[in-house]
Coordinates of N, CA, C and O in Angstrom, one line a residue:
X1 N -117.4 -266.7 -87.8 CA -116.0 -265.7 -88.9 C -114.8 -265.7 -87.8 O -114.8 -265.0 -86.8
X2 N -113.5 -266.4 -88.3 CA -112.5 -266.2 -87.2 C -111.2 -265.2 -88.2 O -111.1 -265.2 -89.0
X3 N -110.8 -264.1 -87.3 CA -109.6 -264.1 -88.0 C -108.1 -264.8 -87.9 O -107.8 -264.7 -86.6
X4 N -107.4 -264.9 -88.8 CA -106.4 -266.1 -88.4 C -104.9 -265.1 -88.5 O -104.4 -265.7 -87.4
X5 N -105.0 -264.0 -89.3 CA -103.8 -263.2 -89.0 C -103.9 -261.9 -89.4 O -105.0 -261.5 -90.5
X6 N -103.0 -261.3 -89.0 CA -103.5 -259.6 -89.2 C -102.3 -259.0 -89.0 O -101.4 -259.2 -88.4
X7 N -102.7 -257.6 -90.0 CA -101.1 -256.9 -89.9 C -101.8 -255.4 -89.8 O -102.4 -255.6 -91.3
X8 N -101.1 -254.3 -89.7 CA -101.3 -253.2 -90.2 C -100.2 -252.7 -91.0 O -99.2 -252.6 -90.6
X9 N -100.3 -252.0 -92.0 CA -99.6 -251.0 -92.6 C -99.8 -249.0 -92.6 O -101.1 -249.1 -93.0
X10 N -98.9 -248.3 -92.4 CA -99.0 -247.0 -92.5 C -99.5 -246.6 -94.0 O -99.0 -247.4 -95.3
X11 N -100.2 -245.6 -94.3 CA -100.5 -245.1 -95.5 C -99.8 -243.7 -95.4 O -100.8 -242.6 -95.5
X12 N -99.0 -243.2 -95.1 CA -98.3 -242.3 -95.4 C -97.9 -241.1 -96.4 O -97.6 -240.4 -96.5
X13 N -97.0 -242.1 -97.0 CA -96.5 -241.7 -99.0 C -96.9 -242.5 -99.9 O -97.3 -243.7 -99.6
X14 N -96.7 -242.0 -101.1 CA -97.1 -243.0 -102.2 C -96.5 -244.2 -102.3 O -96.8 -245.4 -102.7
X15 N -95.2 -244.4 -101.5 CA -94.6 -245.8 -101.7 C -95.0 -246.5 -100.5 O -95.1 -248.0 -101.1
X16 N -96.1 -246.3 -99.5 CA -96.9 -247.0 -98.7 C -98.0 -247.4 -99.4 O -98.4 -248.7 -99.3
X17 N -98.4 -246.9 -100.8 CA -100.0 -247.6 -101.5 C -98.9 -248.3 -102.6 O -100.0 -249.6 -102.4
X18 N -97.7 -248.4 -102.8 CA -97.2 -249.6 -103.0 C -96.9 -250.8 -102.6 O -97.4 -252.0 -103.1
X19 N -96.3 -250.4 -101.6 CA -96.3 -251.4 -100.3 C -97.7 -252.1 -99.9 O -97.6 -253.2 -99.9
X20 N -98.6 -251.5 -99.4 CA -100.2 -252.2 -99.6 C -100.5 -253.1 -101.0 O -101.0 -253.9 -100.6
X21 N -100.2 -252.5 -102.0 CA -100.4 -253.4 -102.9 C -99.7 -254.7 -103.1 O -100.3 -255.8 -103.4
X22 N -98.7 -254.4 -103.0 CA -97.7 -255.9 -102.8 C -98.1 -256.6 -102.0 O -98.2 -258.1 -101.8
X23 N -98.3 -256.0 -100.5 CA -98.6 -256.7 -99.3 C -100.1 -257.7 -99.6 O -100.2 -258.9 -99.0
X24 N -101.0 -257.1 -100.2 CA -102.3 -257.4 -100.5 C -101.9 -258.7 -101.8 O -102.8 -259.6 -101.5
X25 N -101.2 -258.5 -102.5 CA -100.9 -259.6 -103.8 C -100.3 -260.3 -103.0 O -100.8 -261.9 -103.2
X26 N -99.5 -260.5 -102.0 CA -98.6 -261.4 -101.3 C -100.0 -262.3 -100.5 O -99.9 -263.5 -100.8
X27 N -100.7 -261.9 -99.9 CA -101.9 -262.4 -98.7 C -102.5 -263.1 -99.9 O -103.0 -264.7 -99.9
X28 N -102.8 -262.4 -101.1 CA -103.8 -263.3 -101.8 C -103.2 -264.6 -102.4 O -103.8 -265.3 -102.8
X29 N -101.9 -264.4 -103.0 CA -101.4 -265.6 -103.0 C -101.2 -267.0 -102.0 O -101.5 -267.9 -102.4
X30 N -101.0 -266.0 -101.2 CA -100.6 -267.1 -100.0 C -102.2 -268.0 -99.6 O -102.0 -269.0 -99.3
X31 N -103.3 -267.6 -100.0 CA -104.7 -267.7 -99.9 C -104.9 -268.6 -100.8 O -106.4 -269.2 -100.8
X32 N -104.3 -268.4 -101.8 CA -104.8 -269.4 -103.6 C -105.7 -268.8 -104.0 O -106.6 -269.7 -104.7
X33 N -106.2 -267.4 -103.6 CA -106.7 -266.6 -104.5 C -106.4 -267.2 -106.2 O -105.3 -266.6 -106.4
X34 N -107.3 -267.1 -106.9 CA -107.3 -266.7 -108.4 C -106.5 -265.8 -109.1 O -106.9 -264.6 -108.2
X35 N -106.3 -265.6 -110.5 CA -105.0 -264.6 -110.3 C -106.1 -263.7 -110.8 O -105.7 -262.1 -110.5
X36 N -107.7 -263.4 -111.2 CA -108.7 -262.8 -111.6 C -109.2 -262.1 -110.1 O -109.2 -260.6 -109.8
X37 N -109.2 -262.6 -108.9 CA -109.2 -262.0 -107.5 C -108.4 -261.7 -106.6 O -108.9 -260.2 -106.3
X38 N -107.0 -262.4 -107.7 CA -105.7 -261.1 -106.9 C -106.2 -260.2 -107.4 O -105.8 -258.8 -106.9
X39 N -106.0 -259.9 -108.7 CA -106.0 -258.8 -109.4 C -106.8 -257.8 -108.7 O -107.2 -256.3 -108.3
X40 N -108.3 -258.2 -108.7 CA -109.6 -257.3 -108.2 C -109.0 -257.0 -106.7 O -109.4 -255.7 -106.5
X41 N -108.6 -257.8 -105.8 CA -108.0 -257.0 -104.4 C -107.2 -256.2 -104.4 O -107.7 -255.4 -104.0
X42 N -106.2 -256.3 -105.2 CA -105.4 -255.5 -105.4 C -105.7 -254.0 -106.0 O -104.9 -252.9 -105.5
X43 N -106.2 -254.5 -107.3 CA -107.1 -253.2 -107.8 C -107.7 -252.2 -106.8 O -107.5 -250.9 -106.7
X44 N -108.2 -253.0 -105.8 CA -109.9 -252.1 -105.1 C -108.8 -251.5 -104.0 O -108.9 -250.7 -103.4
X45 N -107.6 -252.0 -103.3 CA -107.1 -251.6 -102.6 C -105.8 -250.5 -102.7 O -105.7 -249.5 -102.1
X46 N -105.4 -250.6 -104.2 CA -104.9 -249.5 -104.4 C -105.7 -248.1 -104.5 O -105.0 -247.3 -103.9
X47 N -107.1 -248.3 -104.7 CA -107.8 -247.5 -104.8 C -108.1 -246.7 -103.6 O -108.2 -245.7 -103.0
X48 N -108.3 -247.5 -102.4 CA -108.8 -247.0 -101.5 C -107.8 -246.5 -100.4 O -107.5 -245.6 -99.4
X49 N -106.4 -246.8 -100.7 CA -105.1 -246.6 -99.9 C -104.7 -245.2 -100.6 O -104.5 -244.0 -99.6
X50 N -105.0 -244.9 -102.3 CA -104.9 -244.0 -102.6 C -105.9 -242.7 -101.8 O -105.1 -241.5 -101.7
X51 N -106.8 -243.0 -101.7 CA -108.2 -242.2 -101.4 C -107.3 -242.2 -99.9 O -107.6 -240.7 -99.5
X52 N -107.2 -242.5 -98.9 CA -107.0 -242.6 -98.1 C -105.4 -241.4 -98.1 O -105.6 -240.9 -96.7
X53 N -104.8 -242.0 -98.6 CA -103.5 -241.1 -99.0 C -103.9 -239.6 -99.3 O -103.6 -238.3 -98.4
X54 N -104.3 -239.7 -100.5 CA -105.0 -238.4 -100.5 C -105.6 -237.5 -100.1 O -105.9 -236.1 -100.3
X55 N -107.2 -238.1 -100.1 CA -108.3 -237.6 -99.4 C -108.1 -237.3 -98.0 O -108.6 -236.5 -97.3
X56 N -107.8 -238.0 -97.2 CA -108.2 -238.5 -95.8 C -106.2 -238.1 -95.2 O -106.2 -238.2 -93.9
X57 N -105.3 -237.4 -95.8 CA -104.4 -237.1 -95.3 C -103.4 -238.1 -94.8 O -102.6 -237.9 -93.7
X58 N -103.5 -239.3 -95.1 CA -102.6 -240.4 -94.4 C -103.5 -241.0 -93.9 O -104.9 -240.6 -93.2
X59 N -103.4 -242.4 -93.3 CA -103.9 -243.5 -92.3 C -103.1 -244.6 -92.5 O -102.2 -244.7 -92.3
X60 N -104.2 -245.8 -92.2 CA -103.4 -247.1 -92.0 C -103.9 -247.9 -93.0 O -105.5 -248.0 -93.0
X61 N -103.6 -249.0 -93.2 CA -104.5 -250.6 -93.7 C -104.2 -251.5 -92.8 O -103.2 -251.5 -92.5
X62 N -105.4 -252.2 -92.0 CA -105.2 -253.3 -91.8 C -105.7 -254.5 -92.6 O -106.5 -254.1 -93.4
X63 N -105.1 -255.6 -93.1 CA -104.9 -256.7 -93.8 C -105.6 -257.9 -92.9 O -104.6 -258.1 -91.6
X64 N -106.5 -258.9 -92.9 CA -106.8 -259.9 -92.2 C -106.8 -260.9 -92.9 O -107.9 -260.9 -94.2
X65 N -106.8 -262.1 -92.5 CA -107.0 -263.4 -93.1 C -108.1 -264.1 -92.4 O -107.9 -264.2 -90.8
X66 N -109.4 -264.2 -93.4 CA -110.5 -265.1 -92.4 C -110.8 -266.4 -93.2 O -110.5 -266.7 -94.0
X67 N -111.5 -266.9 -92.0 CA -111.9 -268.6 -92.4 C -113.2 -268.1 -92.0 O -113.5 -267.8 -90.8
X68 N -114.3 -269.1 -92.8 CA -115.8 -268.7 -92.3 C -116.2 -270.1 -92.6 O -116.3 -270.6 -93.9
X69 N -116.3 -271.3 -91.4 CA -116.8 -272.2 -92.0 C -115.3 -272.9 -93.5 O -114.1 -272.9 -93.1
X70 N -115.7 -273.1 -94.2 CA -115.1 -274.2 -95.1 C -114.2 -272.9 -96.3 O -113.6 -272.9 -97.0
X71 N -115.1 -271.3 -95.9 CA -114.5 -270.4 -97.0 C -113.8 -269.6 -96.3 O -112.9 -269.6 -94.8
X72 N -112.5 -269.0 -97.3 CA -111.4 -268.3 -96.5 C -111.8 -266.8 -97.5 O -112.1 -266.9 -98.3
X73 N -110.9 -266.0 -97.0 CA -111.0 -264.8 -97.2 C -110.0 -263.6 -96.2 O -109.3 -264.0 -95.7
X74 N -110.1 -262.2 -97.4 CA -109.2 -261.4 -97.2 C -110.1 -260.5 -96.4 O -111.1 -259.6 -97.5
X75 N -109.9 -259.3 -95.4 CA -110.6 -258.7 -95.3 C -109.6 -257.5 -95.3 O -108.3 -257.9 -94.5
X76 N -109.6 -256.2 -95.7 CA -108.9 -254.9 -95.9 C -109.5 -254.0 -95.3 O -110.8 -253.2 -95.4
X77 N -109.2 -253.2 -94.3 CA -109.8 -251.7 -93.5 C -109.0 -251.2 -93.8 O -107.7 -250.8 -93.5
X78 N -109.5 -249.8 -94.0 CA -108.7 -248.4 -94.3 C -109.4 -247.4 -93.7 O -110.5 -247.0 -93.9
X79 N -108.8 -246.9 -92.9 CA -108.7 -245.7 -91.7 C -108.0 -244.4 -92.4 O -106.8 -244.8 -91.7
X80 N -108.8 -243.1 -92.1 CA -107.8 -242.4 -91.7 C -109.1 -241.1 -90.7 O -110.0 -241.7 -90.9
X81 N -108.0 -240.4 -90.6 CA -108.5 -239.0 -89.8 C -108.7 -237.5 -90.6 O -108.5 -236.7 -89.8
X82 N -109.1 -238.2 -91.8 CA -109.0 -237.0 -92.8 C -110.2 -236.2 -92.6 O -111.3 -236.2 -91.2
X83 N -110.7 -235.2 -93.6 CA -112.0 -234.2 -93.6 C -113.4 -235.1 -93.1 O -114.4 -234.5 -93.2
X84 N -113.1 -236.3 -93.9 CA -114.1 -237.6 -94.0 C -115.4 -237.1 -95.3 O -114.9 -235.9 -95.9
X85 N -116.4 -237.5 -95.2 CA -117.0 -237.8 -96.5 C -118.6 -237.1 -96.3 O -119.4 -237.6 -95.0
X86 N -118.7 -236.3 -96.7 CA -120.2 -235.4 -96.4 C -121.6 -236.1 -97.3 O -122.3 -236.5 -96.0
X87 N -121.3 -237.1 -97.9 CA -122.3 -237.5 -98.9 C -122.0 -238.6 -99.2 O -121.7 -239.0 -100.6
X88 N -121.9 -239.7 -98.6 CA -121.6 -241.3 -98.8 C -122.1 -241.3 -100.7 O -121.5 -241.9 -100.8
X89 N -123.5 -241.2 -100.4 CA -123.8 -242.0 -101.6 C -123.3 -241.3 -102.8 O -123.5 -242.0 -103.7
X90 N -123.4 -239.7 -102.7 CA -122.7 -239.6 -103.9 C -121.3 -239.7 -104.1 O -121.0 -239.9 -105.4
X91 N -120.5 -240.0 -103.3 CA -119.3 -239.9 -103.4 C -119.2 -241.5 -103.6 O -118.3 -241.9 -104.7
X92 N -119.9 -242.0 -103.9 CA -120.1 -243.7 -104.4 C -120.7 -244.0 -105.7 O -120.6 -244.7 -106.5
X93 N -121.2 -242.8 -106.4 CA -121.6 -243.0 -108.0 C -120.5 -242.3 -108.4 O -119.6 -242.0 -108.3
X94 N -120.3 -243.0 -109.7 CA -119.2 -243.4 -110.7 C -119.4 -241.8 -111.3 O -120.3 -241.3 -111.5
X95 N -118.0 -241.3 -111.4 CA -118.0 -239.6 -112.2 C -117.7 -239.3 -110.9 O -117.3 -237.5 -111.2
X96 N -118.2 -238.9 -109.8 CA -118.2 -237.7 -108.6 C -116.8 -238.0 -107.9 O -116.5 -238.7 -107.7
X97 N -116.1 -236.5 -108.0 CA -115.1 -236.6 -107.6 C -114.8 -235.6 -106.7 O -115.0 -233.8 -107.2
X98 N -113.7 -235.4 -106.0 CA -113.5 -234.0 -105.3 C -112.1 -233.6 -106.0 O -111.5 -232.9 -104.9
X99 N -111.1 -234.5 -106.4 CA -110.4 -234.2 -106.7 C -110.1 -234.3 -108.3 O -111.1 -233.7 -108.7
X100 N -108.6 -234.5 -108.7 CA -108.5 -234.8 -110.1 C -108.9 -236.2 -110.8 O -108.8 -236.2 -112.1
X101 N -109.7 -237.1 -110.1 CA -109.3 -238.4 -110.8 C -110.6 -238.7 -111.8 O -111.8 -237.5 -112.1
X102 N -110.9 -239.7 -112.3 CA -112.0 -240.4 -112.6 C -113.5 -240.3 -112.2 O -114.6 -240.5 -112.6
X103 N -113.6 -240.8 -110.3 CA -114.6 -240.7 -109.6 C -114.5 -242.1 -109.9 O -116.1 -242.5 -109.8
X104 N -114.2 -243.2 -110.0 CA -114.4 -244.3 -110.3 C -114.0 -245.1 -108.9 O -114.2 -246.2 -109.0
X105 N -113.1 -244.9 -108.1 CA -112.5 -245.0 -106.9 C -113.5 -246.0 -105.9 O -113.1 -247.1 -105.7
X106 N -114.1 -245.0 -105.5 CA -115.2 -245.8 -104.4 C -116.0 -246.8 -104.9 O -115.9 -247.9 -104.3
X107 N -116.6 -246.4 -105.8 CA -117.8 -247.3 -106.6 C -117.0 -248.6 -107.0 O -117.8 -249.4 -107.6
X108 N -116.2 -248.0 -108.0 CA -115.3 -249.4 -108.2 C -114.4 -250.3 -107.5 O -114.7 -251.5 -107.9
X109 N -114.3 -250.1 -106.5 CA -113.5 -250.9 -105.5 C -114.9 -251.8 -104.8 O -114.9 -253.0 -104.6
X110 N -116.1 -251.2 -104.7 CA -117.5 -251.6 -104.2 C -117.5 -252.8 -105.0 O -118.0 -253.9 -104.7
X111 N -117.6 -252.5 -106.5 CA -118.0 -253.8 -107.5 C -117.1 -254.8 -107.5 O -117.1 -255.7 -107.9
X112 N -115.6 -254.8 -106.4 CA -114.7 -255.9 -107.0 C -114.5 -256.6 -105.8 O -113.9 -257.8 -105.5
X113 N -115.4 -256.7 -105.1 CA -115.3 -257.1 -103.5 C -116.9 -257.6 -103.1 O -117.8 -257.5 -103.7
X114 N -117.0 -258.5 -102.4 CA -118.0 -259.1 -102.1 C -118.5 -258.5 -101.2 O -119.6 -258.6 -100.4
X115 N -118.2 -257.7 -99.6 CA -118.5 -257.1 -98.9 C -117.6 -255.7 -99.0 O -116.4 -255.8 -99.2
X116 N -118.6 -254.6 -99.0 CA -118.4 -253.3 -98.4 C -118.9 -252.3 -97.4 O -120.1 -252.6 -97.6
X117 N -118.3 -251.7 -96.6 CA -118.8 -251.0 -95.9 C -118.1 -249.8 -95.5 O -117.1 -250.0 -95.9
X118 N -118.8 -248.5 -95.5 CA -118.0 -247.5 -95.0 C -118.8 -246.8 -94.4 O -120.0 -246.4 -93.9
X119 N -118.3 -246.2 -93.4 CA -118.5 -244.8 -92.3 C -117.8 -244.1 -92.5 O -116.1 -243.9 -92.3
X120 N -118.0 -243.0 -91.9 CA -117.4 -241.5 -92.1 C -117.9 -240.4 -91.5 O -119.4 -240.3 -91.4
X121 N -117.5 -239.6 -90.8 CA -117.8 -238.7 -89.9 C -117.4 -237.0 -90.4 O -116.0 -237.1 -90.4
X122 N -117.5 -236.4 -90.6 CA -116.9 -234.9 -91.3 C -116.4 -234.4 -90.4 O -116.7 -234.4 -89.0
X123 N -115.4 -234.1 -90.6 CA -114.1 -233.7 -89.9 C -112.9 -234.5 -88.6 O -112.5 -234.1 -87.9
X124 N -113.9 -236.0 -88.7 CA -113.3 -237.1 -88.0 C -112.9 -238.5 -88.9 O -111.4 -238.8 -88.4
X125 N -113.0 -238.4 -89.8 CA -112.4 -239.4 -90.7 C -113.1 -240.5 -91.5 O -114.3 -240.2 -91.1
X126 N -112.7 -241.2 -91.6 CA -113.7 -242.5 -92.6 C -113.0 -244.1 -92.3 O -111.6 -244.0 -92.4
X127 N -113.8 -244.9 -92.4 CA -113.2 -246.1 -92.1 C -114.1 -247.3 -93.5 O -115.3 -246.9 -93.3
X128 N -113.0 -247.4 -93.9 CA -113.7 -248.6 -95.4 C -113.1 -249.9 -94.8 O -111.7 -250.3 -94.7
X129 N -114.4 -250.9 -94.9 CA -114.1 -252.2 -94.9 C -114.3 -253.2 -96.3 O -115.5 -253.0 -96.9
X130 N -113.3 -253.8 -96.6 CA -113.9 -254.6 -97.9 C -113.2 -256.1 -97.3 O -112.6 -256.4 -96.9
X131 N -114.4 -257.0 -97.8 CA -113.6 -258.3 -98.2 C -114.1 -259.2 -99.4 O -114.8 -258.7 -99.9
X132 N -113.6 -259.8 -99.6 CA -113.2 -261.1 -100.8 C -113.4 -262.3 -100.4 O -112.0 -262.5 -99.8
X133 N -114.4 -263.4 -100.9 CA -114.2 -264.7 -100.4 C -113.6 -265.5 -101.4 O -114.1 -265.3 -102.7
X134 N -113.3 -266.8 -100.7 CA -112.8 -267.7 -102.0 C -113.6 -269.3 -102.0 O -113.8 -269.2 -100.1

């Protein structure tokens, strides 16, 4: 697998979340993802960017264009240095929330992509990587 292109965006305000959504949409269009796949990527990006902002107290998103043989894809990496997640299994369960949302962000995002990984240390932050292939 090779990374063809990479860009990083800050996630410090709600406007940054909007810009992240727009950037993911444009990259997905450029890679000729279907409208359904574009929507899945943008929805997952929106949830994870919002989590980085609200729960991680801000962070950054890295977007990468990938190629693996004849397949192309997008990988999004969300990193923050917030309080971290004490119980990742619980955080991935639908309905679990530490905020005022519905508790569908992490688990829902996982269902929208082909690859999902999460690393978190309490007091040090969280790193979530997702990828979707076409």
